[in-house]
C-alpha atoms as a printed R data frame, in Angstrom:
    type eleno elety resid chain resno       x       y       z
1   ATOM     1    CA   MET     A     1 -30.903 -14.420   3.765
2   ATOM     2    CA   SER     A     2 -34.437 -16.798   2.366
3   ATOM     3    CA   GLU     A     3 -33.693 -17.494  -1.661
4   ATOM     4    CA   ASP     A     4 -38.011 -18.110  -1.490
5   ATOM     5    CA   ASP     A     5 -38.814 -14.433   0.073
6   ATOM     6    CA   GLY     A     6 -39.933 -12.372  -3.469
7   ATOM     7    CA   SER     A     7 -42.448 -15.206  -4.179
8   ATOM     8    CA   PRO     A     8 -45.448 -15.346  -6.348
9   ATOM     9    CA   ARG     A     9 -48.175 -14.095  -3.681
10  ATOM    10    CA   GLY     A    10 -51.526 -15.010  -5.449
11  ATOM    11    CA   ASP     A    11 -52.563 -15.741 -10.130
12  ATOM    12    CA   ALA     A    12 -52.807 -12.764 -12.015
13  ATOM    13    CA   GLY     A    13 -56.097 -13.094 -13.625
14  ATOM    14    CA   THR     A    14 -56.083 -13.284 -17.874
15  ATOM    15    CA   GLY     A    15 -57.939 -13.745 -20.117
16  ATOM    16    CA   GLY     A    16 -59.942 -17.192 -21.737
17  ATOM    17    CA   VAL     A    17 -58.721 -18.746 -24.776
18  ATOM    18    CA   HIS     A    18 -61.942 -21.077 -26.393
19  ATOM    19    CA   ALA     A    19 -60.817 -24.169 -27.764
20  ATOM    20    CA   HIS     A    20 -63.039 -25.086 -32.205
21  ATOM    21    CA   THR     A    21 -62.826 -27.765 -32.815
22  ATOM    22    CA   SER     A    22 -62.968 -28.580 -36.662
23  ATOM    23    CA   GLY     A    23 -63.092 -31.962 -38.465
24  ATOM    24    CA   SER     A    24 -59.515 -32.256 -39.098
25  ATOM    25    CA   GLY     A    25 -57.998 -31.446 -35.751
26  ATOM    26    CA   ALA     A    26 -59.200 -28.792 -33.083
27  ATOM    27    CA   ARG     A    27 -56.832 -25.258 -32.556
28  ATOM    28    CA   GLU     A    28 -57.481 -22.353 -30.824
29  ATOM    29    CA   THR     A    29 -57.817 -18.840 -31.509
30  ATOM    30    CA   ARG     A    30 -57.623 -16.206 -28.551
31  ATOM    31    CA   ASP     A    31 -61.150 -14.370 -28.384
32  ATOM    32    CA   GLU     A    32 -59.623 -11.554 -26.341
33  ATOM    33    CA   ARG     A    33 -56.755 -10.093 -24.922
34  ATOM    34    CA   PRO     A    34 -55.997 -11.182 -20.921
35  ATOM    35    CA   GLU     A    35 -56.260  -9.205 -18.701
36  ATOM    36    CA   PHE     A    36 -52.923  -8.920 -15.976
37  ATOM    37    CA   ARG     A    37 -53.783  -8.058 -12.783
38  ATOM    38    CA   SER     A    38 -53.967  -8.002  -9.335
39  ATOM    39    CA   TYR     A    39 -57.656  -8.247  -7.651
40  ATOM    40    CA   TYR     A    40 -58.125  -5.399  -5.937
41  ATOM    41    CA   GLY     A    41 -54.297  -3.669  -6.376
42  ATOM    42    CA   ARG     A    42 -52.771  -5.748  -3.856
43  ATOM    43    CA   PRO     A    43 -49.409  -6.652  -4.688
44  ATOM    44    CA   VAL     A    44 -48.497  -9.917  -6.655
45  ATOM    45    CA   LEU     A    45 -45.757 -11.012  -4.914
46  ATOM    46    CA   LYS     A    46 -44.821 -10.498  -1.196
47  ATOM    47    CA   PRO     A    47 -42.243  -8.525  -0.457
48  ATOM    48    CA   PRO     A    48 -39.261  -9.523   1.615
49  ATOM    49    CA   VAL     A    49 -39.037  -9.464   4.593
50  ATOM    50    CA   TRP     A    50 -35.194  -9.015   4.954
51  ATOM    51    CA   LYS     A    51 -34.742  -6.398   7.400
52  ATOM    52    CA   TRP     A    52 -31.542  -3.533   7.212
53  ATOM    53    CA   GLU     A    53 -29.463  -6.895   8.199
54  ATOM    54    CA   VAL     A    54 -29.467  -7.500   4.866
55  ATOM    55    CA   PRO     A    55 -27.695  -3.910   2.648
56  ATOM    56    CA   ALA     A    56 -25.419  -3.821   6.010
57  ATOM    57    CA   TYR     A    57 -23.856  -7.562   5.406
58  ATOM    58    CA   LEU     A    58 -23.568  -6.999   1.558
59  ATOM    59    CA   PHE     A    59 -21.579  -4.129   2.188
60  ATOM    60    CA   THR     A    60 -20.211  -5.582   4.904
61  ATOM    61    CA   GLY     A    61 -19.253  -8.557   2.994
62  ATOM    62    CA   GLY     A    62 -17.765  -6.482  -0.599
63  ATOM    63    CA   LEU     A    63 -15.814  -4.668   2.660
64  ATOM    64    CA   SER     A    64 -14.034  -6.787   3.847
65  ATOM    65    CA   ALA     A    65 -13.527  -9.381  -0.333
66  ATOM    66    CA   GLY     A    66 -12.231  -5.745  -1.247
67  ATOM    67    CA   SER     A    67  -9.818  -5.369   1.325
68  ATOM    68    CA   ALA     A    68  -8.687  -8.895   1.202
69  ATOM    69    CA   LEU     A    69  -8.283  -7.751  -2.832
70  ATOM    70    CA   LEU     A    70  -6.042  -4.994  -1.455
71  ATOM    71    CA   ALA     A    71  -4.114  -6.337   1.390
72  ATOM    72    CA   ALA     A    72  -2.687  -9.165  -0.972
73  ATOM    73    CA   GLY     A    73  -1.828  -6.506  -3.222
74  ATOM    74    CA   ALA     A    74  -0.018  -4.500  -0.861
75  ATOM    75    CA   ASP     A    75   2.061  -6.984   0.408
76  ATOM    76    CA   LEU     A    76   3.101  -8.469  -2.748
77  ATOM    77    CA   THR     A    77   4.218  -4.834  -3.530
78  ATOM    78    CA   GLY     A    78   5.606  -3.766  -0.129
79  ATOM    79    CA   ARG     A    79   3.676  -1.859   1.263
80  ATOM    80    CA   PRO     A    80   3.216  -2.826   5.263
81  ATOM    81    CA   ALA     A    81   0.614  -0.136   6.609
82  ATOM    82    CA   LEU     A    82  -1.704  -0.989   3.847
83  ATOM    83    CA   ARG     A    83  -0.829  -4.684   3.945
84  ATOM    84    CA   ARG     A    84  -2.341  -4.828   7.932
85  ATOM    85    CA   ALA     A    85  -5.310  -1.508   7.099
86  ATOM    86    CA   GLY     A    86  -6.686  -4.614   4.167
87  ATOM    87    CA   ARG     A    87  -6.605  -7.345   6.167
88  ATOM    88    CA   LEU     A    88  -7.020  -7.116   9.958
89  ATOM    89    CA   GLY     A    89 -10.092  -4.325   7.888
90  ATOM    90    CA   GLY     A    90 -11.009  -7.500   6.014
91  ATOM    91    CA   PHE     A    91 -11.341 -10.218   8.269
92  ATOM    92    CA   GLY     A    92 -12.969  -7.418  10.912
93  ATOM    93    CA   ALA     A    93 -15.935  -6.492   7.780
94  ATOM    94    CA   LEU     A    94 -16.004 -10.133   7.657
95  ATOM    95    CA   LEU     A    95 -17.189 -10.602  10.977
96  ATOM    96    CA   ALA     A    96 -19.477  -7.591  10.776
97  ATOM    97    CA   SER     A    97 -21.321  -9.642   7.766
98  ATOM    98    CA   THR     A    98 -21.625 -12.902   9.502
99  ATOM    99    CA   GLY     A    99 -22.329 -11.555  12.764
100 ATOM   100    CA   LEU     A   100 -25.533  -9.803  10.287
101 ATOM   101    CA   LEU     A   101 -25.810 -12.802   7.990
102 ATOM   102    CA   ILE     A   102 -27.160 -14.913  11.621
103 ATOM   103    CA   ALA     A   103 -28.347 -12.125  13.146
104 ATOM   104    CA   ASP     A   104 -30.587 -12.391   9.482
105 ATOM   105    CA   LEU     A   105 -31.507 -16.247  10.265
106 ATOM   106    CA   GLY     A   106 -32.729 -15.286  13.786
107 ATOM   107    CA   ARG     A   107 -30.770 -18.510  15.682
108 ATOM   108    CA   PRO     A   108 -27.407 -19.576  14.912
109 ATOM   109    CA   GLU     A   109 -27.497 -23.370  13.920
110 ATOM   110    CA   ARG     A   110 -28.752 -21.738  10.807
111 ATOM   111    CA   PHE     A   111 -25.644 -20.746   9.350
112 ATOM   112    CA   HIS     A   112 -24.917 -24.754  10.726
113 ATOM   113    CA   HIS     A   113 -27.876 -26.397   8.765
114 ATOM   114    CA   MET     A   114 -26.177 -24.810   5.710
115 ATOM   115    CA   LEU     A   115 -23.412 -26.777   5.274
116 ATOM   116    CA   ARG     A   116 -24.676 -29.545   5.323
117 ATOM   117    CA   VAL     A   117 -25.231 -29.885   2.059
118 ATOM   118    CA   ALA     A   118 -23.290 -28.552  -1.464
119 ATOM   119    CA   LYS     A   119 -26.195 -27.936  -3.881
120 ATOM   120    CA   PRO     A   120 -24.179 -26.091  -7.345
121 ATOM   121    CA   SER     A   121 -27.950 -24.620  -8.160
122 ATOM   122    CA   SER     A   122 -28.417 -22.645  -4.733
123 ATOM   123    CA   PRO     A   123 -26.661 -19.058  -5.192
124 ATOM   124    CA   MET     A   124 -27.148 -19.625  -0.797
125 ATOM   125    CA   SER     A   125 -25.476 -22.707  -0.490
126 ATOM   126    CA   VAL     A   126 -22.179 -21.825  -2.963
127 ATOM   127    CA   GLY     A   127 -22.053 -18.179  -1.503
128 ATOM   128    CA   THR     A   128 -21.814 -20.490   1.853
129 ATOM   129    CA   TRP     A   129 -19.831 -22.270   0.623
130 ATOM   130    CA   ILE     A   130 -17.216 -19.553  -0.763
131 ATOM   131    CA   LEU     A   131 -17.631 -17.869   2.763
132 ATOM   132    CA   VAL     A   132 -16.190 -20.361   4.771
133 ATOM   133    CA   ALA     A   133 -13.480 -21.034   1.833
134 ATOM   134    CA   TYR     A   134 -12.574 -17.074   2.053
135 ATOM   135    CA   GLY     A   135 -13.126 -16.793   5.644
136 ATOM   136    CA   PRO     A   136  -9.558 -18.881   7.415
137 ATOM   137    CA   GLY     A   137  -6.977 -16.830   5.442
138 ATOM   138    CA   SER     A   138  -8.924 -13.846   6.202
139 ATOM   139    CA   GLY     A   139  -8.795 -15.009   9.724
140 ATOM   140    CA   LEU     A   140  -5.287 -15.809   9.958
141 ATOM   141    CA   ALA     A   141  -3.339 -12.951   8.319
142 ATOM   142    CA   ALA     A   142  -5.157 -10.254  10.400
143 ATOM   143    CA   ALA     A   143  -3.695 -12.866  13.347
144 ATOM   144    CA   ALA     A   144  -0.664 -12.344  12.176
145 ATOM   145    CA   GLU     A   145  -0.561  -8.851  12.296
146 ATOM   146    CA   MET     A   146  -2.040  -9.075  15.866
147 ATOM   147    CA   LEU     A   147   0.855 -11.004  17.000
148 ATOM   148    CA   PRO     A   148   2.331  -9.396  19.290
149 ATOM   149    CA   ALA     A   149   6.175  -8.312  19.436
150 ATOM   150    CA   SER     A   150   7.070 -10.508  21.943
151 ATOM   151    CA   LEU     A   151   6.226 -13.677  20.251
152 ATOM   152    CA   ARG     A   152   7.053 -12.714  16.460
153 ATOM   153    CA   ALA     A   153  10.461 -15.108  17.688
154 ATOM   154    CA   SER     A   154   9.169 -17.608  18.708
155 ATOM   155    CA   LEU     A   155   7.983 -21.008  16.987
156 ATOM   156    CA   PRO     A   156   4.395 -20.000  17.340
157 ATOM   157    CA   GLY     A   157   4.885 -16.952  15.841
158 ATOM   158    CA   ARG     A   158   7.557 -17.367  12.804
159 ATOM   159    CA   LEU     A   159   4.858 -20.305  12.527
160 ATOM   160    CA   LEU     A   160   1.646 -17.842  12.312
161 ATOM   161    CA   SER     A   161   4.555 -15.270   9.893
162 ATOM   162    CA   ARG     A   162   5.500 -17.756   7.524
163 ATOM   163    CA   ALA     A   163   1.691 -18.509   6.973
164 ATOM   164    CA   ALA     A   164   0.448 -15.793   6.887
165 ATOM   165    CA   ARG     A   165   0.767 -14.660   2.620
166 ATOM   166    CA   PRO     A   166  -0.138 -18.266   1.855
167 ATOM   167    CA   ALA     A   167  -3.616 -17.001   3.839
168 ATOM   168    CA   GLY     A   168  -3.559 -13.390   2.778
169 ATOM   169    CA   LEU     A   169  -3.452 -15.592  -0.928
170 ATOM   170    CA   SER     A   170  -6.140 -17.506  -0.045
171 ATOM   171    CA   ALA     A   171  -8.733 -15.067   1.462
172 ATOM   172    CA   ALA     A   172  -7.958 -12.584  -1.681
173 ATOM   173    CA   ALA     A   173  -8.531 -15.817  -4.526
174 ATOM   174    CA   PHE     A   174 -11.878 -16.301  -2.902
175 ATOM   175    CA   ALA     A   175 -12.512 -12.334  -2.604
176 ATOM   176    CA   PRO     A   176 -14.270 -11.639  -6.329
177 ATOM   177    CA   PRO     A   177 -17.087 -14.367  -5.654
178 ATOM   178    CA   LEU     A   178 -17.800 -12.598  -1.735
179 ATOM   179    CA   ALA     A   179 -18.397  -9.754  -3.783
180 ATOM   180    CA   ALA     A   180 -20.211 -11.027  -6.408
181 ATOM   181    CA   TYR     A   181 -21.965 -13.755  -4.738
182 ATOM   182    CA   THR     A   182 -24.777 -11.582  -3.059
183 ATOM   183    CA   ALA     A   183 -24.941  -9.891  -6.591
184 ATOM   184    CA   VAL     A   184 -26.414 -13.134  -8.093
185 ATOM   185    CA   LEU     A   185 -28.397 -14.200  -4.369
186 ATOM   186    CA   LEU     A   186 -30.206 -10.524  -5.484
187 ATOM   187    CA   SER     A   187 -31.141 -11.185  -9.012
188 ATOM   188    CA   GLN     A   188 -32.127 -15.131  -8.699
189 ATOM   189    CA   SER     A   189 -35.177 -14.537  -6.374
190 ATOM   190    CA   ALA     A   190 -39.020 -13.703  -8.217
191 ATOM   191    CA   VAL     A   191 -38.395  -9.867  -7.077
192 ATOM   192    CA   PRO     A   192 -38.915  -7.206 -10.170
193 ATOM   193    CA   ALA     A   193 -35.870  -5.190  -9.353
194 ATOM   194    CA   TRP     A   194 -33.498  -7.452  -8.825
195 ATOM   195    CA   HIS     A   195 -34.588 -10.045 -11.139
196 ATOM   196    CA   ASP     A   196 -34.509  -7.561 -13.496
197 ATOM   197    CA   ALA     A   197 -31.489  -6.538 -13.057
198 ATOM   198    CA   ARG     A   198 -29.095  -9.762 -12.620
199 ATOM   199    CA   ARG     A   199 -26.719  -8.928 -16.122
200 ATOM   200    CA   HIS     A   200 -25.618  -5.979 -13.877
201 ATOM   201    CA   LEU     A   201 -26.020  -6.106 -10.358
202 ATOM   202    CA   PRO     A   202 -22.248  -8.920 -10.056
203 ATOM   203    CA   PHE     A   203 -20.457  -5.873 -11.734
204 ATOM   204    CA   LEU     A   204 -22.150  -3.207  -9.708
205 ATOM   205    CA   PHE     A   205 -21.276  -5.255  -6.275
206 ATOM   206    CA   THR     A   206 -18.176  -5.418  -7.123
207 ATOM   207    CA   GLY     A   207 -17.041  -2.163  -8.353
208 ATOM   208    CA   SER     A   208 -18.537  -1.025  -4.816
209 ATOM   209    CA   ALA     A   209 -16.940  -3.463  -3.024
210 ATOM   210    CA   ALA     A   210 -13.630  -1.939  -4.965
211 ATOM   211    CA   ALA     A   211 -14.821   1.532  -4.214
212 ATOM   212    CA   ALA     A   212 -15.120   0.794  -0.558
213 ATOM   213    CA   ALA     A   213 -12.297  -0.824   0.172
214 ATOM   214    CA   ALA     A   214 -10.193   1.645  -1.414
215 ATOM   215    CA   GLY     A   215 -12.110   4.339   0.879
216 ATOM   216    CA   LEU     A   216 -10.674   2.387   3.719
217 ATOM   217    CA   GLY     A   217  -7.123   1.672   2.932
218 ATOM   218    CA   MET     A   218  -7.197   5.772   2.499
219 ATOM   219    CA   LEU     A   219  -8.696   5.891   5.924
220 ATOM   220    CA   THR     A   220  -6.217   4.385   7.492
221 ATOM   221    CA   VAL     A   221  -3.183   4.639   5.684
222 ATOM   222    CA   PRO     A   222  -0.658   7.686   5.388
223 ATOM   223    CA   PRO     A   223  -1.024   9.349   1.138
224 ATOM   224    CA   ALA     A   224   2.468   8.073   0.927
225 ATOM   225    CA   GLU     A   225   1.682   4.331   0.358
226 ATOM   226    CA   ALA     A   226  -2.463   4.164  -0.185
227 ATOM   227    CA   GLY     A   227  -1.488   4.836  -4.049
228 ATOM   228    CA   PRO     A   228  -2.737   1.352  -4.914
229 ATOM   229    CA   ALA     A   229  -6.212   2.490  -2.188
230 ATOM   230    CA   ARG     A   230  -6.110   5.467  -4.818
231 ATOM   231    CA   ARG     A   231  -5.683   3.663  -8.038
232 ATOM   232    CA   LEU     A   232  -9.065   0.955  -6.553
233 ATOM   233    CA   GLY     A   233 -11.017   3.382  -5.557
234 ATOM   234    CA   ALA     A   234 -10.858   5.222  -8.653
235 ATOM   235    CA   ILE     A   235 -11.710   1.945 -11.200
236 ATOM   236    CA   GLY     A   236 -13.699   1.113  -8.924
237 ATOM   237    CA   ALA     A   237 -16.280   4.608  -8.613
238 ATOM   238    CA   ALA     A   238 -15.923   4.716 -11.981
239 ATOM   239    CA   ALA     A   239 -17.723   1.273 -12.301
240 ATOM   240    CA   GLU     A   240 -20.633   1.773 -10.030
241 ATOM   241    CA   VAL     A   241 -21.505   4.354 -11.679
242 ATOM   242    CA   VAL     A   242 -21.394   3.511 -14.948
243 ATOM   243    CA   THR     A   243 -23.541   0.144 -13.844
244 ATOM   244    CA   ALA     A   244 -25.668   2.609 -11.436
245 ATOM   245    CA   ARG     A   245 -27.050   4.261 -14.518
246 ATOM   246    CA   LEU     A   246 -26.466   1.245 -16.978
247 ATOM   247    CA   VAL     A   247 -29.365  -0.208 -14.806
248 ATOM   248    CA   GLU     A   248 -31.397   2.543 -14.652
249 ATOM   249    CA   HIS     A   249 -31.249   3.604 -18.425
250 ATOM   250    CA   ARG     A   250 -33.117  -0.306 -18.665
251 ATOM   251    CA   PRO     A   251 -36.393  -0.681 -21.312
252 ATOM   252    CA   GLY     A   252 -39.336  -1.122 -19.771
253 ATOM   253    CA   LEU     A   253 -41.035  -0.230 -16.554
254 ATOM   254    CA   VAL     A   254 -38.989  -1.725 -13.864
255 ATOM   255    CA   PRO     A   255 -35.602   0.620 -13.886
256 ATOM   256    CA   ARG     A   256 -38.167   3.573 -12.697
257 ATOM   257    CA   ALA     A   257 -37.875   1.216  -8.879
258 ATOM   258    CA   TYR     A   258 -34.059   2.764  -8.295
259 ATOM   259    CA   THR     A   259 -34.942   5.701  -9.443
260 ATOM   260    CA   THR     A   260 -37.529   7.134  -7.237
261 ATOM   261    CA   GLY     A   261 -38.866   7.158  -3.600
262 ATOM   262    CA   ARG     A   262 -36.283   6.354  -1.184
263 ATOM   263    CA   ALA     A   263 -34.490   4.193  -3.397
264 ATOM   264    CA   GLY     A   264 -33.775   7.237  -5.502
265 ATOM   265    CA   ARG     A   265 -33.339   9.485  -2.925
266 ATOM   266    CA   LEU     A   266 -30.585   6.610  -2.354
267 ATOM   267    CA   ARG     A   267 -28.940   6.049  -5.063
268 ATOM   268    CA   ARG     A   268 -29.099   9.528  -5.961
269 ATOM   269    CA   ALA     A   269 -26.990  10.636  -2.953
270 ATOM   270    CA   SER     A   270 -24.869   7.718  -3.465
271 ATOM   271    CA   GLU     A   271 -23.867   8.634  -6.462
272 ATOM   272    CA   CYS     A   272 -23.549  11.718  -5.387
273 ATOM   273    CA   LEU     A   273 -20.768  10.239  -2.482
274 ATOM   274    CA   THR     A   274 -18.791   8.267  -4.613
275 ATOM   275    CA   LEU     A   275 -18.105  10.939  -7.630
276 ATOM   276    CA   ALA     A   276 -16.514  13.301  -4.930
277 ATOM   277    CA   GLY     A   277 -14.595  10.508  -3.306
278 ATOM   278    CA   ALA     A   278 -13.911   9.715  -6.988
279 ATOM   279    CA   LEU     A   279 -12.620  13.070  -7.746
280 ATOM   280    CA   ALA     A   280 -10.695  14.395  -4.410
281 ATOM   281    CA   THR     A   281  -8.702  10.134  -5.094
282 ATOM   282    CA   VAL     A   282  -7.621  11.269  -8.253
283 ATOM   283    CA   SER     A   283  -6.243  15.076  -7.157
284 ATOM   284    CA   VAL     A   284  -6.068  16.153  -3.397
285 ATOM   285    CA   ALA     A   285  -5.708  12.252  -1.686
286 ATOM   286    CA   ARG     A   286  -2.147  12.227  -3.179
287 ATOM   287    CA   ARG     A   287  -0.547  14.956  -1.144
288 ATOM   288    CA   SER     A   288  -3.220  15.771   2.045
289 ATOM   289    CA   ARG     A   289  -4.110  13.036   4.459
290 ATOM   290    CA   PRO     A   290  -7.276  15.459   5.656
291 ATOM   291    CA   ALA     A   291  -8.087  15.379   1.896
292 ATOM   292    CA   ALA     A   292  -7.693  11.131   1.660
293 ATOM   293    CA   ALA     A   293  -9.672  10.607   4.594
294 ATOM   294    CA   ALA     A   294 -12.427  12.631   3.960
295 ATOM   295    CA   ALA     A   295 -12.745  10.797  -0.374
296 ATOM   296    CA   GLY     A   296 -12.179   7.291   1.963
297 ATOM   297    CA   LEU     A   297 -15.247   8.016   4.009
298 ATOM   298    CA   ALA     A   298 -16.722   8.936   0.693
299 ATOM   299    CA   LEU     A   299 -15.731   5.414  -1.143
300 ATOM   300    CA   LEU     A   300 -16.874   3.843   1.757
301 ATOM   301    CA   ALA     A   301 -20.299   5.533   2.397
302 ATOM   302    CA   GLY     A   302 -21.670   6.200  -1.351
303 ATOM   303    CA   SER     A   303 -20.762   1.900  -0.949
304 ATOM   304    CA   ALA     A   304 -22.764   1.274   2.197
305 ATOM   305    CA   LEU     A   305 -26.202   3.902  -0.010
306 ATOM   306    CA   GLN     A   306 -25.147   2.650  -3.016
307 ATOM   307    CA   ARG     A   307 -26.508  -1.350  -1.542
308 ATOM   308    CA   PHE     A   308 -29.419  -0.237   0.675
309 ATOM   309    CA   GLY     A   309 -30.759   1.780  -2.064
310 ATOM   310    CA   THR     A   310 -30.154  -1.365  -4.566
311 ATOM   311    CA   PHE     A   311 -32.576  -3.190  -1.784
312 ATOM   312    CA   GLU     A   312 -35.286  -0.571  -1.543
313 ATOM   313    CA   ALA     A   313 -35.339  -0.691  -5.531
314 ATOM   314    CA   GLY     A   314 -36.178  -4.629  -5.040
315 ATOM   315    CA   VAL     A   315 -38.700  -3.812  -2.020
316 ATOM   316    CA   ALA     A   316 -40.293  -0.880  -4.104
317 ATOM   317    CA   SER     A   317 -40.941  -3.089  -6.982
318 ATOM   318    CA   THR     A   318 -43.093  -6.121  -4.685
319 ATOM   319    CA   LYS     A   319 -45.524  -3.473  -3.869
320 ATOM   320    CA   ASP     A   320 -46.627  -2.001  -6.696
321 ATOM   321    CA   PRO     A   321 -48.480  -4.800  -9.034
322 ATOM   322    CA   ALA     A   322 -47.723  -2.999 -12.227
323 ATOM   323    CA   TYR     A   323 -43.366  -3.701 -12.269
324 ATOM   324    CA   VAL     A   324 -45.118  -7.834 -12.194
325 ATOM   325    CA   VAL     A   325 -48.544  -6.662 -14.330
326 ATOM   326    CA   VAL     A   326 -46.911  -4.412 -17.554
327 ATOM   327    CA   PRO     A   327 -43.525  -6.352 -18.642
328 ATOM   328    CA   GLN     A   328 -45.875  -9.329 -18.524
329 ATOM   329    CA   ARG     A   329 -47.912  -6.854 -20.862
330 ATOM   330    CA   ALA     A   330 -44.904  -6.216 -22.569
331 ATOM   331    CA   ARG     A   331 -44.063 -10.227 -22.922
332 ATOM   332    CA   LEU     A   332 -47.533 -10.864 -24.216
333 ATOM   333    CA   ASP     A   333 -48.222  -7.731 -26.993
334 ATOM   334    CA   ALA     A   334 -44.270  -8.690 -28.449
335 ATOM   335    CA   ALA     A   335 -45.571 -12.817 -28.519
336 ATOM   336    CA   ASP     A   336 -48.606 -11.389 -30.192
337 ATOM   337    CA   ALA     A   337 -46.413  -9.395 -32.845
338 ATOM   338    CA   GLY     A   338 -44.090 -12.507 -33.021
339 ATOM   339    CA   ARG     A   339 -47.163 -14.492 -34.243
340 ATOM   340    CA   GLU     A   340 -48.264 -12.065 -36.406
341 ATOM   341    CA   ALA     A   341 -45.236 -10.904 -38.687
342 ATOM   342    CA   PRO     A   342 -45.070 -12.863 -42.283
């Protein structure tokens, strides 16, 4: 992923500002209102060059982070089946996420190159180091779950089993920033839809990650042991749906990118699936394994569609010059009003 995607494509045309000089100095007056427009209606920004791997990476990274938190809680409360599902699911999603990131970078060595520096002002650099700090704990905890019974009594087996809980807790400690950093990465770009929603995207991605992890737990664990997953699913789904509505109902033109076109269709489908999964989670999923599995699938699918819909909204906002031009004009009008106010 590149941090400069969505960079300006061309300058917007503006009206002139004439300088007039009088005896004691110079003063500037605006002879006409600037007109912001793109050349021949072409996009003002370059659309992101990212493909499907990026929204898939956003989803699997959030799923891994949420699963690590769920596994740590299950470990501390004596739920071995939920702990195993969370650890294995979290590490599997981490492997998928890393593969998708490397595929998007084009060459595997680029990931290695990002580790040569630590730049706190760069969301990409910070996110890379979060991923590196999170990975070992997730991998070690998953390895302990996959250890064959014949090796558990050996010295390496006993050491690995003892290290599993600290490793799982370490992964859980880095899980929240792992779930949220991709939202910061998107919102710090010049893409209008992402930058305009910068205060909401971290909460949207974190809620979506919680709902996805809960869905995986409900899908793979008997209802008798999946109580924490159901509670996390209800909370995550509520946070995801509420924040998504806040994103869509902000003032101005830019939120329209989230409600129209392909992005709008994906996000509406996401909301329907997430609400259906949450409703089943707090009702029939408590007693029925098939109902719990269906609710889990709905939450997983809703979370994935939320990431793809958010990604598509960003792409759409770079292709239509209005998403750049209209906010510029609104800011100009506000500035004029401020200067004219007594």
